[in-house]
Amino acid sequence: MKMEFISKLELFDNRLFYQHIKVPDKIYELYSEMNVVRFICQINNGKVFPCAILSAGIDGKYIIVSNKLKKEHKIEVGDKVSVVLEPDTSKYGMPMPKELEELLIQEPQFELYFERLTPGRQRALIHLVAKLKSTTKRIEKALIISNHLIEEQGTLDFKKLNDSFKKGLNNIF
């Protein structure tokens, strides 16, 4: 069920979080009753992106807007924004890069370990691959992630994974 509302791009007083868009309580409550936790969001009829509605306690519910999203949508803190939210029905709560998807198909052990990860860790790994513009770099990063999960028998150690990214594919083959 798609919902639309008008809000404003704001900053928290404590500067703990980036800019955010407040979500009306009624919209949050309706989605909560439907057990929807991941969304596809569109701001000002711009490019869609995956998101979640987070809680700021007594300050209400909100969607974080990164500096990159702010720039892409040409909005500034204080601007009124038109927001369209709809439930994300994709398996992982965000688009899966083809390169990572292909490795999951080709390497059953990697798929087994990847599927055992929490949804948040799955999304973190998907994001690490998806954010790269070069197909070659996406393939390289996906291979390193696959190798890491297999070597660590399904345990995701971000420090070790980061070290593997620094060493590159030469460390694998």
Tab-separated table of C-alpha atoms in Angstrom, residues 22 30 43 46 48 86 113 128 137 142 144 146 151 156 167 171:
chain	number	residue	atom	x	y	z
A	22	LYS	CA	9.636	13.044	9.963
A	30	LEU	CA	-0.595	1.686	9.784
A	43	ILE	CA	11.307	12.296	-2.487
A	46	GLY	CA	13.034	11.815	-7.716
A	48	VAL	CA	13.614	5.861	-5.477
A	86	GLU	CA	5.561	1.858	-0.280
A	113	TYR	CA	26.261	-18.698	4.791
A	128	LEU	CA	29.164	-2.770	-0.175
A	137	LYS	CA	34.946	-3.669	-8.938
A	142	ALA	CA	31.555	-9.887	-4.345
A	144	ILE	CA	36.134	-11.227	-1.688
A	146	SER	CA	32.140	-14.844	-0.846
A	151	GLU	CA	36.793	-19.151	4.961
A	156	LEU	CA	31.047	-12.175	9.279
A	167	LYS	CA	44.612	-6.902	-0.086
A	171	ASN	CA	45.004	-12.626	-1.630
